[in-house]
Structures are given as structure tokens and as C-alpha cells.
Tab-separated table of N, CA, C and O in Angstrom:
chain	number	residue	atom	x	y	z
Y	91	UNK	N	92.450	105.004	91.116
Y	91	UNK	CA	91.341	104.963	90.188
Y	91	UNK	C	90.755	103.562	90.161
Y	91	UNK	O	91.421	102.618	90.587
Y	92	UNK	N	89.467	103.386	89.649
Y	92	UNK	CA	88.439	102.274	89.715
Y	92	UNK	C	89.635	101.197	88.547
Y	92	UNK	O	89.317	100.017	88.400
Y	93	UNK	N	90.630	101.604	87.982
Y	93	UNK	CA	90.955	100.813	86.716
Y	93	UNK	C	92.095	99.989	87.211
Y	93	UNK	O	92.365	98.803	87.023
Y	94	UNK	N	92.910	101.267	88.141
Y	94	UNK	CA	93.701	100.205	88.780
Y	94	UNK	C	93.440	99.514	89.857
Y	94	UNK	O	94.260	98.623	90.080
Y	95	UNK	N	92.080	99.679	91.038
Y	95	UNK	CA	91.702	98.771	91.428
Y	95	UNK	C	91.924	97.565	90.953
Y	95	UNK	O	92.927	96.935	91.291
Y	96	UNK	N	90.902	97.018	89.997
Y	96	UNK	CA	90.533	96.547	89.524
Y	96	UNK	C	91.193	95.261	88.746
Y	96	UNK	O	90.875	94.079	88.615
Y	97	UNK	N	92.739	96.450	88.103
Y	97	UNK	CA	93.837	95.331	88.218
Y	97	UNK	C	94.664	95.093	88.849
Y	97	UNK	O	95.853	94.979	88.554
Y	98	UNK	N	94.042	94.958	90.024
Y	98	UNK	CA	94.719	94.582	91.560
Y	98	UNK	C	95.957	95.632	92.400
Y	98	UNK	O	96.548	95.378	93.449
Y	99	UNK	N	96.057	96.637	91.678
Y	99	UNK	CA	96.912	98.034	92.099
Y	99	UNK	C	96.798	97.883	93.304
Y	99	UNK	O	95.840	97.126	93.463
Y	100	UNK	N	97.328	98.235	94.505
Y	100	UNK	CA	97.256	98.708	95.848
Y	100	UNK	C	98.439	98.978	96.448
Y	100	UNK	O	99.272	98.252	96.992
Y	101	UNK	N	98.365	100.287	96.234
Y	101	UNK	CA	99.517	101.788	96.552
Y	101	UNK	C	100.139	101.332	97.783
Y	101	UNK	O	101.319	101.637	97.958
Y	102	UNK	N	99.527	100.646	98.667
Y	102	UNK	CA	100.214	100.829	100.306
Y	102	UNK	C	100.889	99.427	99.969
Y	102	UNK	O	102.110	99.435	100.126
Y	103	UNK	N	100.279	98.099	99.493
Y	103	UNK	CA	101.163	97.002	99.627
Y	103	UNK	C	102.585	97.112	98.635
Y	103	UNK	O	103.681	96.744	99.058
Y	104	UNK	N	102.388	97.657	97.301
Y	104	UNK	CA	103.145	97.927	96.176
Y	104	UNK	C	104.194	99.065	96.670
Y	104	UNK	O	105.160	99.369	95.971
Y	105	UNK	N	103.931	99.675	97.934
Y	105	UNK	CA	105.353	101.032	98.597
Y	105	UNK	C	105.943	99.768	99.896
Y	105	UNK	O	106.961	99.785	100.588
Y	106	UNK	N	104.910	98.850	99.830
Y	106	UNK	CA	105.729	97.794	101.130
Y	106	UNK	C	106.436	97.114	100.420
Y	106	UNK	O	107.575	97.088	100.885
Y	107	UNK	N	106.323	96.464	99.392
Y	107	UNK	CA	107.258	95.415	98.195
Y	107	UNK	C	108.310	96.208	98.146
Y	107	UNK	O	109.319	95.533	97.939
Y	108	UNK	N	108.570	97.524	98.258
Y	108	UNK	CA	109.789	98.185	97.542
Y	108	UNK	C	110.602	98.050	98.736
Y	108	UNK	O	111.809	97.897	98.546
Y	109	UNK	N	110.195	98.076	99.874
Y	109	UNK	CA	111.327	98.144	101.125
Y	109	UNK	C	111.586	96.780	101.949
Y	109	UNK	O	112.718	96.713	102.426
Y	110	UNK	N	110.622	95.531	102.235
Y	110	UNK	CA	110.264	94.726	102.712
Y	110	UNK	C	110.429	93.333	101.773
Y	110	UNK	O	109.931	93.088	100.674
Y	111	UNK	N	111.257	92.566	102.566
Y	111	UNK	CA	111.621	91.252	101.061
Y	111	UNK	C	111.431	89.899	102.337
Y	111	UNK	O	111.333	90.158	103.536
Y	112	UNK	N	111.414	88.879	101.932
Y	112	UNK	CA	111.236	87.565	102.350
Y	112	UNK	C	112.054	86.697	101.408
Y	112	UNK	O	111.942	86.869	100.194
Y	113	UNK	N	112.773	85.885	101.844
Y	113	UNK	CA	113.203	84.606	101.459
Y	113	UNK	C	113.549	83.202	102.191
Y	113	UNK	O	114.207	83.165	103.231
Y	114	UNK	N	113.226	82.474	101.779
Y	114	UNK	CA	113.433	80.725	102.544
Y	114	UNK	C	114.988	80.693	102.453
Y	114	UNK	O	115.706	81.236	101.613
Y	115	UNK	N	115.356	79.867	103.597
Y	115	UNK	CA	116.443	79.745	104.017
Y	115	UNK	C	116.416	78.432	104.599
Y	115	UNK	O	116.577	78.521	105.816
Y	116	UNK	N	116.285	77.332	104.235
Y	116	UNK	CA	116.369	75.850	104.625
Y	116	UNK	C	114.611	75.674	104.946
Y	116	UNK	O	113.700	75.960	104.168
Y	117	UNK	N	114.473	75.001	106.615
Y	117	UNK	CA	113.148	75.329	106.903
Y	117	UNK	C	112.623	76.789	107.870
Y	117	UNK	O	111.720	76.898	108.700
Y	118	UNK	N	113.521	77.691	107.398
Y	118	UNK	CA	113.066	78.682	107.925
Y	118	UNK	C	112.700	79.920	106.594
Y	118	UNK	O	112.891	79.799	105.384
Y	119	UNK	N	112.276	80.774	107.157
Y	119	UNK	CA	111.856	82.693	106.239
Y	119	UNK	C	112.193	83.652	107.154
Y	119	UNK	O	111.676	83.967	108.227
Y	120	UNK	N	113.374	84.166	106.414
Y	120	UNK	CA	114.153	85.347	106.752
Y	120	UNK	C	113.016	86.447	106.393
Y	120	UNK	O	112.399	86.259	105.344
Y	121	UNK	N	112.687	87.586	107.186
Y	121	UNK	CA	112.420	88.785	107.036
Y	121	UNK	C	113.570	89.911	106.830
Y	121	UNK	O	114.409	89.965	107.730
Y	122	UNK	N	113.726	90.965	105.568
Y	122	UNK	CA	114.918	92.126	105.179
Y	122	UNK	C	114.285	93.040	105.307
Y	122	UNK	O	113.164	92.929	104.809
Y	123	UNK	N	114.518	94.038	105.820
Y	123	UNK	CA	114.275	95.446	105.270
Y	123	UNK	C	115.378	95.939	104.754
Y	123	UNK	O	116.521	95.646	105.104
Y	124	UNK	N	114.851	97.204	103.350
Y	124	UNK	CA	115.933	98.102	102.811
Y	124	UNK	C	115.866	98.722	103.994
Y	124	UNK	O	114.731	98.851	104.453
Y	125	UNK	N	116.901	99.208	104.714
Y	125	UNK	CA	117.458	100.536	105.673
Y	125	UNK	C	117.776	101.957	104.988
Y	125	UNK	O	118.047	103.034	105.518
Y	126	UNK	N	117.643	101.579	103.545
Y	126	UNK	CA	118.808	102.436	102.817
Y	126	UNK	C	117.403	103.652	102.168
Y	126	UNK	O	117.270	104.872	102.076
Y	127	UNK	N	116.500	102.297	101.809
Y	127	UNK	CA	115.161	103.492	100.749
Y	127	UNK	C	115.367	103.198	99.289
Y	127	UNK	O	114.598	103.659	98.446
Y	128	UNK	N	116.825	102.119	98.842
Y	128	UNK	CA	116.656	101.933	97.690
Y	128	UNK	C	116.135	101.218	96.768
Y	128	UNK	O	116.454	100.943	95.611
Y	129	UNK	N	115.245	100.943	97.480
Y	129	UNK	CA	114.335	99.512	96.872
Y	129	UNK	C	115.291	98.366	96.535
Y	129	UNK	O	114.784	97.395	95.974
Y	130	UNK	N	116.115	98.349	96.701
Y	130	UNK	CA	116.803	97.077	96.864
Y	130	UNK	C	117.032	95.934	97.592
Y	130	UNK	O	117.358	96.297	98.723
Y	131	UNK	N	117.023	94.395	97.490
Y	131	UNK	CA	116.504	93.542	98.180
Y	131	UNK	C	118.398	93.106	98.819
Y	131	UNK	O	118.728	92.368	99.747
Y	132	UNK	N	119.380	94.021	97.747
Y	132	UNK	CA	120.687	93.930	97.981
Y	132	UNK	C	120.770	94.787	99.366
Y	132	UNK	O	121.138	94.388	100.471
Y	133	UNK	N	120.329	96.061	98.987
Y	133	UNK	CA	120.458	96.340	100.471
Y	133	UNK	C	119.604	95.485	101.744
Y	133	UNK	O	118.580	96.055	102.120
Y	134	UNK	N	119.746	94.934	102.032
Y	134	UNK	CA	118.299	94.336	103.452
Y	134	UNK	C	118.772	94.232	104.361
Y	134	UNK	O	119.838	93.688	104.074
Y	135	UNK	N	118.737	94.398	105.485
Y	135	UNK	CA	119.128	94.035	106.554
Y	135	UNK	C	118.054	93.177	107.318
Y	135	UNK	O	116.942	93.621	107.604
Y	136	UNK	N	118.509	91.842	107.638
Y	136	UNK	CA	117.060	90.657	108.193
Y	136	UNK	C	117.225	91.298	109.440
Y	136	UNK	O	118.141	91.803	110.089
Y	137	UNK	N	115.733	91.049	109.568
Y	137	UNK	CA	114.938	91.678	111.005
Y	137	UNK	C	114.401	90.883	112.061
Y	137	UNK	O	114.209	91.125	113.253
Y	138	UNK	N	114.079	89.246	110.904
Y	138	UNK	CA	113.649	88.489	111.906
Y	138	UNK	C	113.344	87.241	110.797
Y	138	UNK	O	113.096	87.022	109.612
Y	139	UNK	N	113.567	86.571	112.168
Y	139	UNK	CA	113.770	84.468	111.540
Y	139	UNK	C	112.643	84.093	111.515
Y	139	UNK	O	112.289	84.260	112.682
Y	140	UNK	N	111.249	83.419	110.619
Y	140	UNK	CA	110.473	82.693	110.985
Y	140	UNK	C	110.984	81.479	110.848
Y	140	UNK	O	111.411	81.057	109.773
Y	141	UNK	N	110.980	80.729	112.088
Y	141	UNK	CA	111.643	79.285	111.925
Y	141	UNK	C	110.189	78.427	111.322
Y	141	UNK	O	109.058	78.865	111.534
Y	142	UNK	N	110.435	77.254	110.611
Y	142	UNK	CA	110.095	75.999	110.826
Y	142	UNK	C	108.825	76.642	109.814
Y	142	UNK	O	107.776	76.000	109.768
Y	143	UNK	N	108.958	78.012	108.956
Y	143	UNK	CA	108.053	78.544	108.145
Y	143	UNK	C	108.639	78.744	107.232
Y	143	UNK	O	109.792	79.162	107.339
Y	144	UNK	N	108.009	78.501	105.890
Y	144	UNK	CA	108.328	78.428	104.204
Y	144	UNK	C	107.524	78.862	103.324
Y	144	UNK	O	106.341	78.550	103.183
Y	145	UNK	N	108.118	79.558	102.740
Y	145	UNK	CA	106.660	79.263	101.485
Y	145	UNK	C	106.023	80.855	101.479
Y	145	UNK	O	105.115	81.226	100.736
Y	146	UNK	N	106.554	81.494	102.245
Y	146	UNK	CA	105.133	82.508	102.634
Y	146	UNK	C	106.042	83.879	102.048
Y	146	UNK	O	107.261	83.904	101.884
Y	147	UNK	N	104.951	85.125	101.761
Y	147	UNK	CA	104.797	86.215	101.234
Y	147	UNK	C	104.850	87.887	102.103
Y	147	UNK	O	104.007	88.157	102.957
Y	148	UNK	N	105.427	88.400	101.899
Y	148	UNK	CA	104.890	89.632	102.734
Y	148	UNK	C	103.717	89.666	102.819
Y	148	UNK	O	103.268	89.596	103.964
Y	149	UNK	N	102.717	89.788	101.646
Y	149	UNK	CA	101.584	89.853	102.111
Y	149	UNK	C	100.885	88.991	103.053
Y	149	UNK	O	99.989	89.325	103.828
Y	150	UNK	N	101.525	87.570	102.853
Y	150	UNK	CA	100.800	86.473	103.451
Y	150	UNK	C	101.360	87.062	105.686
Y	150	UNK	O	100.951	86.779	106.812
Y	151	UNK	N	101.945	87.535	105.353
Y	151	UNK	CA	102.502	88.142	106.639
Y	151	UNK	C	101.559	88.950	107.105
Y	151	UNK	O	100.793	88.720	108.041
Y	152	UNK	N	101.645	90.238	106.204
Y	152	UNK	CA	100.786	91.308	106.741
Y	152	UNK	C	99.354	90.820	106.667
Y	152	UNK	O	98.630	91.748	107.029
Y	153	UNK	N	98.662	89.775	106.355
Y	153	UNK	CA	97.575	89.516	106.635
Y	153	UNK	C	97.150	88.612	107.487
Y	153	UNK	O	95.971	88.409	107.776
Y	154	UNK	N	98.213	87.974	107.965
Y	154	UNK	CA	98.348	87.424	109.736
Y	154	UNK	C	98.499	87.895	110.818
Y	154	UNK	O	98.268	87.271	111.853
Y	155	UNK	N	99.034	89.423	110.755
Y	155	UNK	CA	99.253	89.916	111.424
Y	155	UNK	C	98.037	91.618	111.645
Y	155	UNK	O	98.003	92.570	112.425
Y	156	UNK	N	97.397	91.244	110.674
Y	156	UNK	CA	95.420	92.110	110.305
Y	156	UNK	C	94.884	91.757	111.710
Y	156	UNK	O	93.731	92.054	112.024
């Protein structure tokens, strides 16, 4: 709906937050996925190292990769 547009809602990035996590790890960003489906960042299994990168967001990901 126009309302949750509006307050920034978006169904496809908000079902990627639930499975997909990022965290810094010195000067690198670990990429996790849940494997499991439980939206848990406990479950993750890392998928991949960005070395010598910090700071950054799934989204900031998926919109580098647009």
C-alpha cells in the first residue's frame, strides 16, 4: 500500500533482512546466511569474506551489486 511505501516498507529487502546478516570482523565484513529459514542471525552460516571492507549493509551490498 501507498502508506507503507511511504514509510519506507519494502517487502523484498525486509524478507532479505530475515535470512541475510553482515558483520565487521577486524578490517574485514563477513557475509551469513540463515540455512535453517529461522530468521536467525544465530543460525548463519558465512558465505563470504569482504576483506579490507567495513562499515557496510546488506543493502549497501545489494545495491552494488544492481
Amino acid at each position: 500500500s501507498q502508506i507503507l511505501e511511504m514509510a519506507g516498507f519494502d517487502p523484498l529487502q525486509d524478507s532479505i533482512d530475515n535470512f541475510v546478516y553482515v558483520h565487521d570482523d577486524g578490517d574485514k565484513t563477513i557475509v551469513s546466511v540463515d540455512v535453517t529459514g529461522s530468521g536467525g542471525a544465530a543460525n548463519g552460516v558465512d558465505v563470504a569474506i569482504l576483506n579490507g571492507v567495513i562499515g557496510v549493509t546488506v543493502e549497501d551490498i545489494l545495491a552494488k551489486a544492481a
